[in-house]
Amino acid sequence: MAKSIYVMSPEGLVGKSAIALGVIEALAREVRSVGVFRPIIRTDGRDGILETLVSQPAVQGQYDQSYGVTYAALHKDPEEAMSEIIARYSELQPRYDAMVILGSDFTDVLGSTEFGFNANVAANLNAPVLLVVRGNNKTPDGVRHIIDNSIDELALHHCEVVGVVASRIAPDELDTYREALTGIDLPLVNAVPEHKVLPAPTVRTQFKAVGATMIRGKEELLDRESQGVIVCGMTLPNVLDRLFPEATVVAACDRIDLIPGLLLAHTSGAFPPMAGLVLVGGYDLPASVQKLIDTLDSDLPIATTTTGTYTTSEKLFGLEGSVTDSARKIEIARGMFGDNIDARALIEAMHVSHAEVRTPLMFEYQLMQQARADKRTIVLPEGGEDRILESAVVLLRRNVADLILLAPEHLVNQRSGSLGINLARAKCVDPADPELREKFAVEYARLRAKKGVTLEQAREKMTDLSYFGTMMVHFGMADGMVSGSITTTANTIRPSLEFIKTKPGTSIISSSFLMCLPDKVVVFGDCAVNPDPTAEQLADIAISSAQTAIAFGIEPRVAMLSYSTGSSGSGADVDKVREATRLVHERAPELLVEGPIQFDAAMDPAVAKTKLPDSQVAGKATVFVFPDLNTGNNTYKAVQRTAGAVAIGPIMQGLNKPVNDLSRGATVDDIVNTVAITAIQAQAVPHGTPSPFAAQ
């Protein structure tokens, strides 16, 4: 039977949706599937919050099956509505390992009776309650009073309350509010801060509110959040002094002196990027001004409205958005929950058992959590590439790593402004910085002197972003590097071979893929680097792949793959694997390793029982070492395409400090995962540790 939690509140605008998103993510780390249910939804159109919740990767639900009744049905016949809610929930619930039930939003006329109705629903669904109470505009004692009264009322309805969250608290007052919650005897009691982005309206919402018509700009940028409104009633220099990031600017259509200046400031990178521009008054822009604006090549959404400055501004200042408005808000909501709420306490209160299986999504959550636990600094040499910038935003939102972008700050600001993203938390390093470039060139010339490299040649090498970024890792200025979205694998790896070097006891670098199967994660190596390794090199690959498995929480049971199992086959290829297996036993006697062994005997317990019944690895291998690149590369792609596996990698192995390569077709998700992996690999080395070969 699925375990459930009912997220509800005694009033509206409390941030329940943000809490629900956090609960879903927490559950997704523990169970294979999470369901979402809303007992009551609005009558006028689709419920945007429900649509967002059912679209989460852990849920994969269907909107039409994930709600009970509309407010209209509830008003018509409350008893019949309750029966329908119970029936629809009972039909949905068996499909999932855990259920998140989200209470109503107090957007209808039920008023004071709405809380009681939600309590009755929770009792009838046998779902424990997570109570969320709004803290903004209330004193700590006021919040405590509402909580105590709500708990008392829930008890009257025979509801089990397992947690209380005070939401939307000013960050500098968190401790005061948390103190006010002491003495509440529940498994989970905490407060979460307000985040300025979560209640912020999108530009689309703003344009709609004032009846504005967009005349230029990118459609997708309408969905970014506006962090406030600036009303222009002054000259350009004074307006520029008052610009702040992601502001919506209101200006009169006939301020032809002001509009080009604002757009120039937006595209320059020298001033904070705007979210949108609303031109009031209803006048047409002169053709000459239109022509000038066209030359600026700005994607900024610009809209016109016939209303005046006062009316427009009044409507804009009163707007508030929903947490489900954008992917950015969803990421922030998850992060706020993870940083402030004891998810383990909530899960235990729900009596949810940890699943023995590990789905791809569960593993991805694990990666992010593991990276956050000991945050590292990763340098991204391709700092001007759009996919890198978009990935950087996600990484910073998730707090996965500190990032260094190799690009001039004004160019990053300019491009991020055009993309509608904020990279203020990323550190920008100009690769043309003469001091750094000279320092790196001198070090490279020192390290490669025996190869005949001159200082002048070294200076030329440091114009290559991969060499520059790797040198930052070498000096301990970054803990790892991720590159390759627009360059070759060789271009990414070559510098690390020249001066990062391999770990002691490791003769070669190699690669592995984390293969996320439907119910578990295994390691495939080497699938990307070494075409035809010797027995000694194959042993290195096996040991490195086992170390990779350990780094990501996978118990290593190593299968040395061949076309024969045990002593059944002979020949040079089998002998190579047999010798490599012997060397692994010799070099790493603590490892469980079997070889030669066929893939089916390594993976399938039934086959293993027949071919190697006494093996500790056969049928339950977690690390698969392929005899050559041809076999490894084709196998990982075959498993990826035919078994629906998620392949994360390649992960470079054997280096003193982590450097990882991206495919030139890498998606934003690929880049995010690779950076998380690199950050986890870097955790094996103390922060800021230089390469062993760095000049002292």
Short mmCIF file of C-alpha atoms in Angstrom, two decimals, residues 386-666:
data_model
loop_
_atom_site.label_atom_id
_atom_site.label_comp_id
_atom_site.label_asym_id
_atom_site.label_seq_id
_atom_site.Cartn_x
_atom_site.Cartn_y
_atom_site.Cartn_z
CA ASP A 386 24.87 28.91 -24.58
CA ARG A 387 24.44 25.31 -23.33
CA ILE A 388 27.21 25.87 -20.79
CA LEU A 389 25.56 29.07 -19.54
CA GLU A 390 22.13 27.41 -19.30
CA SER A 391 23.68 24.46 -17.44
CA ALA A 392 25.50 26.82 -15.10
CA VAL A 393 22.18 28.34 -14.03
CA VAL A 394 20.79 24.91 -13.15
CA LEU A 395 23.96 23.91 -11.28
CA LEU A 396 23.97 27.11 -9.24
CA ARG A 397 20.26 26.79 -8.43
CA ARG A 398 20.82 23.23 -7.22
CA ASN A 399 23.91 24.32 -5.30
CA VAL A 400 25.85 21.47 -6.90
CA ALA A 401 29.18 23.25 -7.32
CA ASP A 402 30.89 26.62 -7.40
CA LEU A 403 31.58 27.51 -11.02
CA ILE A 404 34.30 29.35 -12.90
CA LEU A 405 33.41 30.42 -16.43
CA LEU A 406 36.32 31.16 -18.73
CA ALA A 407 35.05 34.27 -20.49
CA PRO A 408 35.16 38.04 -19.91
CA GLU A 409 32.49 39.00 -17.37
CA HIS A 410 30.86 41.58 -19.63
CA LEU A 411 30.43 39.00 -22.40
CA VAL A 412 28.86 36.50 -19.97
CA ASN A 413 26.54 39.23 -18.69
CA GLN A 414 25.63 40.22 -22.23
CA ARG A 415 24.85 36.68 -23.36
CA SER A 416 23.08 35.66 -20.17
CA GLY A 417 20.94 38.77 -20.44
CA SER A 418 19.92 37.74 -23.95
CA LEU A 419 19.13 34.24 -22.71
CA GLY A 420 17.09 35.57 -19.82
CA ILE A 421 19.23 33.97 -17.14
CA ASN A 422 21.11 35.29 -14.12
CA LEU A 423 24.70 34.14 -13.58
CA ALA A 424 25.68 36.60 -10.88
CA ARG A 425 26.83 33.73 -8.61
CA ALA A 426 29.26 32.34 -11.17
CA LYS A 427 32.86 33.57 -11.16
CA CYS A 428 34.12 34.80 -14.52
CA VAL A 429 37.81 34.60 -15.36
CA ASP A 430 39.08 36.28 -18.52
CA PRO A 431 41.40 33.79 -20.28
CA ALA A 432 43.19 36.79 -21.77
CA ASP A 433 44.21 37.99 -18.29
CA PRO A 434 47.91 38.79 -18.87
CA GLU A 435 49.02 37.96 -15.32
CA LEU A 436 47.37 34.54 -15.25
CA ARG A 437 48.36 33.70 -18.81
CA GLU A 438 52.02 34.49 -18.08
CA LYS A 439 51.96 32.54 -14.80
CA PHE A 440 50.50 29.51 -16.57
CA ALA A 441 52.91 29.79 -19.50
CA VAL A 442 55.95 29.86 -17.19
CA GLU A 443 54.64 26.75 -15.37
CA TYR A 444 53.91 24.91 -18.61
CA ALA A 445 57.38 25.70 -19.96
CA ARG A 446 58.88 24.36 -16.70
CA LEU A 447 56.86 21.14 -16.81
CA ARG A 448 57.55 20.51 -20.51
CA ALA A 449 61.16 21.68 -20.65
CA LYS A 450 62.45 18.14 -21.28
CA LYS A 451 60.16 18.05 -24.33
CA GLY A 452 61.87 21.16 -25.66
CA VAL A 453 58.93 23.54 -25.02
CA THR A 454 60.05 27.19 -24.96
CA LEU A 455 58.37 30.00 -23.01
CA GLU A 456 57.09 31.48 -26.25
CA GLN A 457 55.54 28.15 -27.25
CA ALA A 458 54.02 27.88 -23.79
CA ARG A 459 52.46 31.32 -24.13
CA GLU A 460 50.83 30.18 -27.37
CA LYS A 461 49.48 27.04 -25.65
CA MET A 462 47.81 29.15 -22.95
CA THR A 463 45.62 30.80 -25.59
CA ASP A 464 43.86 27.42 -25.79
CA LEU A 465 40.96 27.43 -23.32
CA SER A 466 41.43 23.74 -22.43
CA TYR A 467 45.07 24.32 -21.52
CA PHE A 468 44.18 27.45 -19.56
CA GLY A 469 41.37 25.68 -17.65
CA THR A 470 43.48 22.59 -16.93
CA MET A 471 46.23 24.82 -15.59
CA MET A 472 43.71 26.31 -13.12
CA VAL A 473 43.06 22.76 -11.90
CA HIS A 474 46.81 22.11 -11.79
CA PHE A 475 47.37 25.11 -9.48
CA GLY A 476 44.37 24.26 -7.25
CA MET A 477 42.39 27.31 -8.39
CA ALA A 478 39.67 24.84 -9.41
CA ASP A 479 39.03 21.31 -8.18
CA GLY A 480 38.11 19.91 -11.59
CA MET A 481 37.27 20.78 -15.20
CA VAL A 482 34.49 19.91 -17.64
CA SER A 483 34.90 20.73 -21.34
CA GLY A 484 34.26 19.40 -24.83
CA SER A 485 30.83 20.76 -25.84
CA ILE A 486 32.44 22.49 -28.83
CA THR A 487 35.85 20.81 -28.97
CA THR A 488 37.20 17.31 -29.49
CA THR A 489 37.86 14.74 -26.77
CA ALA A 490 41.56 14.91 -27.57
CA ASN A 491 41.56 18.67 -27.04
CA THR A 492 40.03 18.23 -23.58
CA ILE A 493 42.17 15.31 -22.43
CA ARG A 494 45.59 16.15 -23.89
CA PRO A 495 46.49 18.92 -21.39
CA SER A 496 45.62 16.71 -18.40
CA LEU A 497 47.93 13.97 -19.72
CA GLU A 498 50.72 16.52 -20.05
CA PHE A 499 50.66 17.98 -16.53
CA ILE A 500 47.82 16.63 -14.35
CA LYS A 501 49.18 13.11 -14.93
CA THR A 502 47.90 9.76 -13.76
CA LYS A 503 47.53 8.63 -10.15
CA PRO A 504 50.40 6.69 -8.59
CA GLY A 505 50.10 3.02 -9.52
CA THR A 506 47.95 3.75 -12.56
CA SER A 507 49.60 3.48 -15.96
CA ILE A 508 46.81 4.85 -18.17
CA ILE A 509 43.73 6.99 -18.06
CA SER A 510 40.50 5.30 -19.01
CA SER A 511 36.80 5.97 -19.04
CA SER A 512 33.61 4.49 -17.71
CA PHE A 513 29.89 5.04 -18.08
CA LEU A 514 27.38 4.93 -15.26
CA MET A 515 24.60 2.87 -16.85
CA CYS A 516 21.30 3.64 -15.12
CA LEU A 517 19.09 0.62 -15.79
CA PRO A 518 15.41 0.62 -14.76
CA ASP A 519 16.19 -0.90 -11.34
CA LYS A 520 19.92 -0.43 -10.69
CA VAL A 521 23.10 1.42 -11.68
CA VAL A 522 26.18 -0.38 -13.02
CA VAL A 523 29.56 0.71 -14.38
CA PHE A 524 30.83 -0.01 -17.92
CA GLY A 525 34.51 0.52 -18.68
CA ASP A 526 36.41 1.31 -20.90
CA CYS A 527 34.02 2.54 -23.57
CA ALA A 528 35.67 5.70 -24.87
CA VAL A 529 39.48 5.93 -24.61
CA ASN A 530 41.70 2.83 -25.06
CA PRO A 531 41.26 0.92 -28.37
CA ASP A 532 43.06 -2.32 -27.49
CA PRO A 533 44.46 -2.38 -23.94
CA THR A 534 47.08 -4.89 -22.86
CA ALA A 535 46.45 -7.24 -19.93
CA GLU A 536 48.29 -4.83 -17.62
CA GLN A 537 46.24 -1.88 -18.90
CA LEU A 538 43.01 -3.87 -18.63
CA ALA A 539 43.81 -4.55 -14.98
CA ASP A 540 44.29 -0.79 -14.46
CA ILE A 541 40.94 -0.12 -16.14
CA ALA A 542 39.24 -2.67 -13.87
CA ILE A 543 40.69 -1.19 -10.68
CA SER A 544 39.90 2.38 -11.79
CA SER A 545 36.33 1.38 -12.73
CA ALA A 546 35.88 -0.26 -9.31
CA GLN A 547 37.07 2.95 -7.67
CA THR A 548 34.55 4.89 -9.75
CA ALA A 549 31.80 2.54 -8.55
CA ILE A 550 32.79 3.10 -4.92
CA ALA A 551 32.82 6.89 -5.41
CA PHE A 552 29.18 6.76 -6.47
CA GLY A 553 27.91 4.39 -3.82
CA ILE A 554 27.98 1.21 -5.93
CA GLU A 555 29.43 -1.91 -4.31
CA PRO A 556 32.04 -3.13 -6.86
CA ARG A 557 31.72 -6.69 -8.14
CA VAL A 558 33.96 -6.74 -11.20
CA ALA A 559 33.29 -8.84 -14.29
CA MET A 560 36.22 -9.14 -16.73
CA LEU A 561 34.28 -9.73 -19.92
CA SER A 562 35.20 -12.13 -22.72
CA TYR A 563 33.51 -14.33 -25.29
CA SER A 564 34.00 -17.33 -22.96
CA THR A 565 33.31 -18.02 -19.29
CA GLY A 566 35.78 -19.58 -16.86
CA SER A 567 38.07 -22.17 -18.44
CA SER A 568 35.79 -23.01 -21.35
CA GLY A 569 37.64 -21.00 -23.99
CA SER A 570 41.19 -20.36 -25.16
CA GLY A 571 43.04 -18.05 -27.48
CA ALA A 572 44.95 -14.79 -27.28
CA ASP A 573 41.91 -12.64 -26.50
CA VAL A 574 40.71 -14.89 -23.69
CA ASP A 575 44.22 -15.28 -22.31
CA LYS A 576 44.55 -11.48 -22.14
CA VAL A 577 41.42 -11.23 -19.99
CA ARG A 578 42.53 -14.17 -17.84
CA GLU A 579 45.90 -12.51 -17.20
CA ALA A 580 44.25 -9.17 -16.48
CA THR A 581 42.01 -10.89 -13.91
CA ARG A 582 45.07 -12.42 -12.23
CA LEU A 583 46.71 -8.97 -12.05
CA VAL A 584 43.59 -7.42 -10.47
CA HIS A 585 43.64 -10.18 -7.81
CA GLU A 586 47.28 -9.40 -7.20
CA ARG A 587 47.07 -5.59 -7.16
CA ALA A 588 43.69 -5.23 -5.41
CA PRO A 589 43.02 -8.42 -3.45
CA GLU A 590 40.08 -6.77 -1.63
CA LEU A 591 38.06 -6.58 -4.86
CA LEU A 592 35.55 -9.23 -5.89
CA VAL A 593 36.51 -10.00 -9.48
CA GLU A 594 35.60 -12.75 -11.95
CA GLY A 595 37.04 -13.42 -15.38
CA PRO A 596 36.96 -14.35 -18.08
CA ILE A 597 33.17 -14.21 -18.04
CA GLN A 598 30.47 -13.58 -20.65
CA PHE A 599 28.07 -10.70 -20.28
CA ASP A 600 25.00 -12.88 -19.74
CA ALA A 601 26.72 -14.89 -17.00
CA ALA A 602 27.81 -11.67 -15.32
CA MET A 603 24.38 -10.02 -15.46
CA ASP A 604 21.78 -12.81 -15.28
CA PRO A 605 21.53 -14.88 -12.06
CA ALA A 606 19.85 -17.76 -13.92
CA VAL A 607 22.69 -18.05 -16.43
CA ALA A 608 25.27 -17.61 -13.67
CA LYS A 609 23.78 -20.51 -11.73
CA THR A 610 24.48 -22.76 -14.69
CA LYS A 611 27.90 -21.47 -15.77
CA LEU A 612 29.54 -20.31 -12.51
CA PRO A 613 27.37 -21.43 -9.60
CA ASP A 614 29.98 -20.73 -6.89
CA SER A 615 31.02 -17.26 -8.08
CA GLN A 616 30.57 -14.17 -5.87
CA VAL A 617 30.36 -11.99 -8.99
CA ALA A 618 28.47 -13.99 -11.62
CA GLY A 619 24.84 -12.95 -11.93
CA LYS A 620 25.31 -9.90 -9.74
CA ALA A 621 28.19 -7.96 -11.29
CA THR A 622 28.13 -4.19 -10.92
CA VAL A 623 31.32 -3.31 -12.83
CA PHE A 624 31.66 -4.62 -16.39
CA VAL A 625 35.14 -4.33 -17.93
CA PHE A 626 35.24 -4.79 -21.70
CA PRO A 627 38.28 -6.30 -23.44
CA ASP A 628 38.55 -3.56 -26.07
CA LEU A 629 37.03 -0.26 -27.16
CA ASN A 630 35.08 -1.75 -30.06
CA THR A 631 33.20 -4.11 -27.72
CA GLY A 632 32.72 -1.55 -24.95
CA ASN A 633 31.51 1.34 -27.08
CA ASN A 634 29.05 -0.74 -29.05
CA THR A 635 27.73 -2.52 -25.96
CA TYR A 636 27.02 0.61 -23.96
CA LYS A 637 25.19 2.15 -26.94
CA ALA A 638 23.22 -1.06 -27.53
CA VAL A 639 22.13 -1.21 -23.89
CA GLN A 640 21.32 2.49 -23.92
CA ARG A 641 19.12 2.26 -27.00
CA THR A 642 17.44 -1.11 -26.52
CA ALA A 643 17.08 -1.36 -22.74
CA GLY A 644 16.09 2.25 -22.13
CA ALA A 645 19.15 2.82 -19.96
CA VAL A 646 20.45 6.29 -19.14
CA ALA A 647 24.19 6.47 -19.88
CA ILE A 648 26.07 9.04 -17.78
CA GLY A 649 29.58 9.69 -19.00
CA PRO A 650 32.16 9.17 -20.19
CA ILE A 651 33.82 9.57 -16.78
CA MET A 652 37.59 9.91 -17.05
CA GLN A 653 39.49 7.68 -14.61
CA GLY A 654 43.05 7.49 -13.33
CA LEU A 655 43.99 11.20 -13.26
CA ASN A 656 45.38 12.95 -10.18
CA LYS A 657 42.56 15.49 -10.44
CA PRO A 658 39.27 15.14 -12.35
CA VAL A 659 38.91 16.35 -15.92
CA ASN A 660 35.86 15.18 -17.87
CA ASP A 661 34.89 15.40 -21.50
CA LEU A 662 31.51 16.29 -22.99
CA SER A 663 30.01 15.10 -26.21
CA ARG A 664 29.63 17.90 -28.74
CA GLY A 665 25.94 16.98 -28.78
CA ALA A 666 25.68 17.20 -25.00
#
